[in-house]
């Protein structure tokens, strides 16, 4: 987060890092119960790399790396050999 001259905070994104991940639309009964009407603005992401990704990080899915991210990590789950993330449209 950054702060402007009036004291308001806004998201500030760091330098982009390219990753290789599998991304698909969120869905299913459990995610529908958790996210309700917002489900249509959500994606799931599976990642098997070494780059640290945490909640609130921005992800460029449908925009180029020189633009602000179009999705934000809202949930993460660690498994033995991969991470799964839930992304929400900004």
mmCIF file with all atom_site columns, C-alpha atoms in Angstrom:
data_model
loop_
_atom_site.group_PDB
_atom_site.id
_atom_site.type_symbol
_atom_site.label_atom_id
_atom_site.label_alt_id
_atom_site.label_comp_id
_atom_site.label_asym_id
_atom_site.label_entity_id
_atom_site.label_seq_id
_atom_site.pdbx_PDB_ins_code
_atom_site.Cartn_x
_atom_site.Cartn_y
_atom_site.Cartn_z
_atom_site.occupancy
_atom_site.B_iso_or_equiv
_atom_site.pdbx_formal_charge
_atom_site.auth_seq_id
_atom_site.auth_comp_id
_atom_site.auth_asym_id
_atom_site.auth_atom_id
_atom_site.pdbx_PDB_model_num
ATOM 1  C CA . UNK A 1 1  ? 0.000   0.000   0.000   1.00 0.00 ? 1  UNK A CA 1
ATOM 2  C CA . UNK A 1 2  ? 1.137   3.506   -0.759  1.00 0.00 ? 2  UNK A CA 1
ATOM 3  C CA . UNK A 1 3  ? -0.103  6.837   0.530   1.00 0.00 ? 3  UNK A CA 1
ATOM 4  C CA . UNK A 1 4  ? -0.863  9.964   -1.490  1.00 0.00 ? 4  UNK A CA 1
ATOM 5  C CA . UNK A 1 5  ? -0.309  13.575  -0.400  1.00 0.00 ? 5  UNK A CA 1
ATOM 6  C CA . UNK A 1 6  ? -3.822  13.706  1.097   1.00 0.00 ? 6  UNK A CA 1
ATOM 7  C CA . UNK A 1 7  ? -3.125  10.692  3.329   1.00 0.00 ? 7  UNK A CA 1
ATOM 8  C CA . UNK A 1 8  ? -5.301  8.239   1.402   1.00 0.00 ? 8  UNK A CA 1
ATOM 9  C CA . UNK A 1 9  ? -3.927  4.742   0.839   1.00 0.00 ? 9  UNK A CA 1
ATOM 10 C CA . UNK A 1 10 ? -4.054  2.907   -2.466  1.00 0.00 ? 10 UNK A CA 1
ATOM 11 C CA . UNK A 1 11 ? -2.547  -0.336  -3.797  1.00 0.00 ? 11 UNK A CA 1
ATOM 12 C CA . UNK A 1 12 ? 0.998   0.000   -5.084  1.00 0.00 ? 12 UNK A CA 1
ATOM 13 C CA . UNK A 1 13 ? 2.379   -2.896  -7.067  1.00 0.00 ? 13 UNK A CA 1
ATOM 14 C CA . UNK A 1 14 ? 6.013   -3.969  -7.172  1.00 0.00 ? 14 UNK A CA 1
ATOM 15 C CA . UNK A 1 15 ? 8.008   -4.995  -10.202 1.00 0.00 ? 15 UNK A CA 1
ATOM 16 C CA . UNK A 1 16 ? 6.335   -7.775  -12.215 1.00 0.00 ? 16 UNK A CA 1
ATOM 17 C CA . UNK A 1 17 ? 7.748   -11.306 -12.159 1.00 0.00 ? 17 UNK A CA 1
ATOM 18 C CA . UNK A 1 18 ? 6.743   -13.808 -14.828 1.00 0.00 ? 18 UNK A CA 1
ATOM 19 C CA . UNK A 1 19 ? 5.469   -17.168 -13.548 1.00 0.00 ? 19 UNK A CA 1
ATOM 20 C CA . UNK A 1 20 ? 4.076   -20.273 -15.234 1.00 0.00 ? 20 UNK A CA 1
ATOM 21 C CA . UNK A 1 21 ? 0.725   -21.239 -13.695 1.00 0.00 ? 21 UNK A CA 1
ATOM 22 C CA . UNK A 1 22 ? -2.504  -22.987 -14.638 1.00 0.00 ? 22 UNK A CA 1
ATOM 23 C CA . UNK A 1 23 ? -5.579  -20.737 -14.303 1.00 0.00 ? 23 UNK A CA 1
ATOM 24 C CA . UNK A 1 24 ? -9.263  -21.672 -14.668 1.00 0.00 ? 24 UNK A CA 1
ATOM 25 C CA . UNK A 1 25 ? -12.640 -20.167 -13.699 1.00 0.00 ? 25 UNK A CA 1
ATOM 26 C CA . UNK A 1 26 ? -13.747 -20.666 -10.107 1.00 0.00 ? 26 UNK A CA 1
ATOM 27 C CA . UNK A 1 27 ? -16.826 -22.818 -9.674  1.00 0.00 ? 27 UNK A CA 1
ATOM 28 C CA . UNK A 1 28 ? -18.419 -25.695 -7.879  1.00 0.00 ? 28 UNK A CA 1
ATOM 29 C CA . UNK A 1 29 ? -20.797 -25.928 -4.959  1.00 0.00 ? 29 UNK A CA 1
ATOM 30 C CA . UNK A 1 30 ? -18.270 -25.114 -2.228  1.00 0.00 ? 30 UNK A CA 1
ATOM 31 C CA . UNK A 1 31 ? -16.891 -21.989 -3.907  1.00 0.00 ? 31 UNK A CA 1
ATOM 32 C CA . UNK A 1 32 ? -20.447 -20.893 -4.749  1.00 0.00 ? 32 UNK A CA 1
ATOM 33 C CA . UNK A 1 33 ? -21.359 -21.122 -1.057  1.00 0.00 ? 33 UNK A CA 1
ATOM 34 C CA . UNK A 1 34 ? -18.234 -19.231 0.016   1.00 0.00 ? 34 UNK A CA 1
ATOM 35 C CA . UNK A 1 35 ? -18.181 -16.453 -2.590  1.00 0.00 ? 35 UNK A CA 1
ATOM 36 C CA . UNK A 1 36 ? -21.836 -16.235 -3.695  1.00 0.00 ? 36 UNK A CA 1
ATOM 37 C CA . UNK A 1 37 ? -22.485 -13.622 -6.387  1.00 0.00 ? 37 UNK A CA 1
ATOM 38 C CA . UNK A 1 38 ? -18.782 -12.712 -6.558  1.00 0.00 ? 38 UNK A CA 1
ATOM 39 C CA . UNK A 1 39 ? -17.942 -16.163 -7.964  1.00 0.00 ? 39 UNK A CA 1
ATOM 40 C CA . UNK A 1 40 ? -18.284 -14.873 -11.527 1.00 0.00 ? 40 UNK A CA 1
ATOM 41 C CA . UNK A 1 41 ? -15.303 -12.561 -10.868 1.00 0.00 ? 41 UNK A CA 1
ATOM 42 C CA . UNK A 1 42 ? -13.037 -15.293 -9.455  1.00 0.00 ? 42 UNK A CA 1
ATOM 43 C CA . UNK A 1 43 ? -10.369 -17.586 -10.879 1.00 0.00 ? 43 UNK A CA 1
ATOM 44 C CA . UNK A 1 44 ? -8.423  -20.533 -9.450  1.00 0.00 ? 44 UNK A CA 1
ATOM 45 C CA . UNK A 1 45 ? -4.670  -20.773 -9.997  1.00 0.00 ? 45 UNK A CA 1
ATOM 46 C CA . UNK A 1 46 ? -2.348  -23.765 -9.569  1.00 0.00 ? 46 UNK A CA 1
ATOM 47 C CA . UNK A 1 47 ? 1.349   -22.876 -9.206  1.00 0.00 ? 47 UNK A CA 1
ATOM 48 C CA . UNK A 1 48 ? 4.376   -25.186 -8.907  1.00 0.00 ? 48 UNK A CA 1
ATOM 49 C CA . UNK A 1 49 ? 7.280   -22.753 -8.730  1.00 0.00 ? 49 UNK A CA 1
ATOM 50 C CA . UNK A 1 50 ? 9.672   -21.122 -6.299  1.00 0.00 ? 50 UNK A CA 1
ATOM 51 C CA . UNK A 1 51 ? 8.438   -17.531 -6.565  1.00 0.00 ? 51 UNK A CA 1
ATOM 52 C CA . UNK A 1 52 ? 6.811   -16.404 -3.312  1.00 0.00 ? 52 UNK A CA 1
ATOM 53 C CA . UNK A 1 53 ? 3.167   -15.417 -3.824  1.00 0.00 ? 53 UNK A CA 1
ATOM 54 C CA . UNK A 1 54 ? 1.049   -14.249 -0.897  1.00 0.00 ? 54 UNK A CA 1
ATOM 55 C CA . UNK A 1 55 ? -2.456  -12.999 -0.227  1.00 0.00 ? 55 UNK A CA 1
ATOM 56 C CA . UNK A 1 56 ? -3.086  -9.485  -1.567  1.00 0.00 ? 56 UNK A CA 1
ATOM 57 C CA . UNK A 1 57 ? -0.447  -9.852  -4.322  1.00 0.00 ? 57 UNK A CA 1
ATOM 58 C CA . UNK A 1 58 ? -1.555  -8.690  -7.749  1.00 0.00 ? 58 UNK A CA 1
ATOM 59 C CA . UNK A 1 59 ? -1.623  -11.093 -10.708 1.00 0.00 ? 59 UNK A CA 1
ATOM 60 C CA . UNK A 1 60 ? -1.690  -10.003 -14.373 1.00 0.00 ? 60 UNK A CA 1
ATOM 61 C CA . UNK A 1 61 ? -3.959  -12.545 -16.067 1.00 0.00 ? 61 UNK A CA 1
ATOM 62 C CA . UNK A 1 62 ? -5.558  -10.745 -19.020 1.00 0.00 ? 62 UNK A CA 1
ATOM 63 C CA . UNK A 1 63 ? -3.330  -7.638  -19.036 1.00 0.00 ? 63 UNK A CA 1
ATOM 64 C CA . UNK A 1 64 ? 0.326   -7.180  -19.916 1.00 0.00 ? 64 UNK A CA 1
ATOM 65 C CA . UNK A 1 65 ? 3.019   -6.870  -17.250 1.00 0.00 ? 65 UNK A CA 1
ATOM 66 C CA . UNK A 1 66 ? 3.409   -3.124  -17.870 1.00 0.00 ? 66 UNK A CA 1
ATOM 67 C CA . UNK A 1 67 ? -0.170  -2.505  -16.651 1.00 0.00 ? 67 UNK A CA 1
ATOM 68 C CA . UNK A 1 68 ? -1.638  -2.753  -13.153 1.00 0.00 ? 68 UNK A CA 1
ATOM 69 C CA . UNK A 1 69 ? -2.729  -6.296  -12.220 1.00 0.00 ? 69 UNK A CA 1
ATOM 70 C CA . UNK A 1 70 ? -6.299  -7.271  -13.059 1.00 0.00 ? 70 UNK A CA 1
ATOM 71 C CA . UNK A 1 71 ? -6.609  -9.916  -10.294 1.00 0.00 ? 71 UNK A CA 1
ATOM 72 C CA . UNK A 1 72 ? -5.585  -10.131 -6.640  1.00 0.00 ? 72 UNK A CA 1
ATOM 73 C CA . UNK A 1 73 ? -4.785  -13.201 -4.541  1.00 0.00 ? 73 UNK A CA 1
ATOM 74 C CA . UNK A 1 74 ? -7.446  -13.592 -1.829  1.00 0.00 ? 74 UNK A CA 1
ATOM 75 C CA . UNK A 1 75 ? -6.749  -17.147 -0.677  1.00 0.00 ? 75 UNK A CA 1
ATOM 76 C CA . UNK A 1 76 ? -3.857  -19.597 -0.780  1.00 0.00 ? 76 UNK A CA 1
ATOM 77 C CA . UNK A 1 77 ? -3.450  -23.265 0.078   1.00 0.00 ? 77 UNK A CA 1
ATOM 78 C CA . UNK A 1 78 ? -0.153  -25.170 0.252   1.00 0.00 ? 78 UNK A CA 1
ATOM 79 C CA . UNK A 1 79 ? 0.033   -28.791 -0.856  1.00 0.00 ? 79 UNK A CA 1
ATOM 80 C CA . UNK A 1 80 ? 3.019   -31.155 -1.005  1.00 0.00 ? 80 UNK A CA 1
ATOM 81 C CA . UNK A 1 81 ? 4.296   -30.101 -4.418  1.00 0.00 ? 81 UNK A CA 1
ATOM 82 C CA . UNK A 1 82 ? 2.166   -27.093 -5.411  1.00 0.00 ? 82 UNK A CA 1
ATOM 83 C CA . UNK A 1 83 ? 0.136   -24.089 -4.292  1.00 0.00 ? 83 UNK A CA 1
ATOM 84 C CA . UNK A 1 84 ? -3.461  -23.284 -5.167  1.00 0.00 ? 84 UNK A CA 1
ATOM 85 C CA . UNK A 1 85 ? -4.700  -19.694 -5.093  1.00 0.00 ? 85 UNK A CA 1
ATOM 86 C CA . UNK A 1 86 ? -8.085  -18.029 -5.474  1.00 0.00 ? 86 UNK A CA 1
ATOM 87 C CA . UNK A 1 87 ? -7.917  -14.807 -7.476  1.00 0.00 ? 87 UNK A CA 1
ATOM 88 C CA . UNK A 1 88 ? -10.498 -12.008 -7.444  1.00 0.00 ? 88 UNK A CA 1
ATOM 89 C CA . UNK A 1 89 ? -10.996 -9.460  -10.235 1.00 0.00 ? 89 UNK A CA 1
ATOM 90 C CA . UNK A 1 90 ? -9.896  -5.950  -9.307  1.00 0.00 ? 90 UNK A CA 1
#
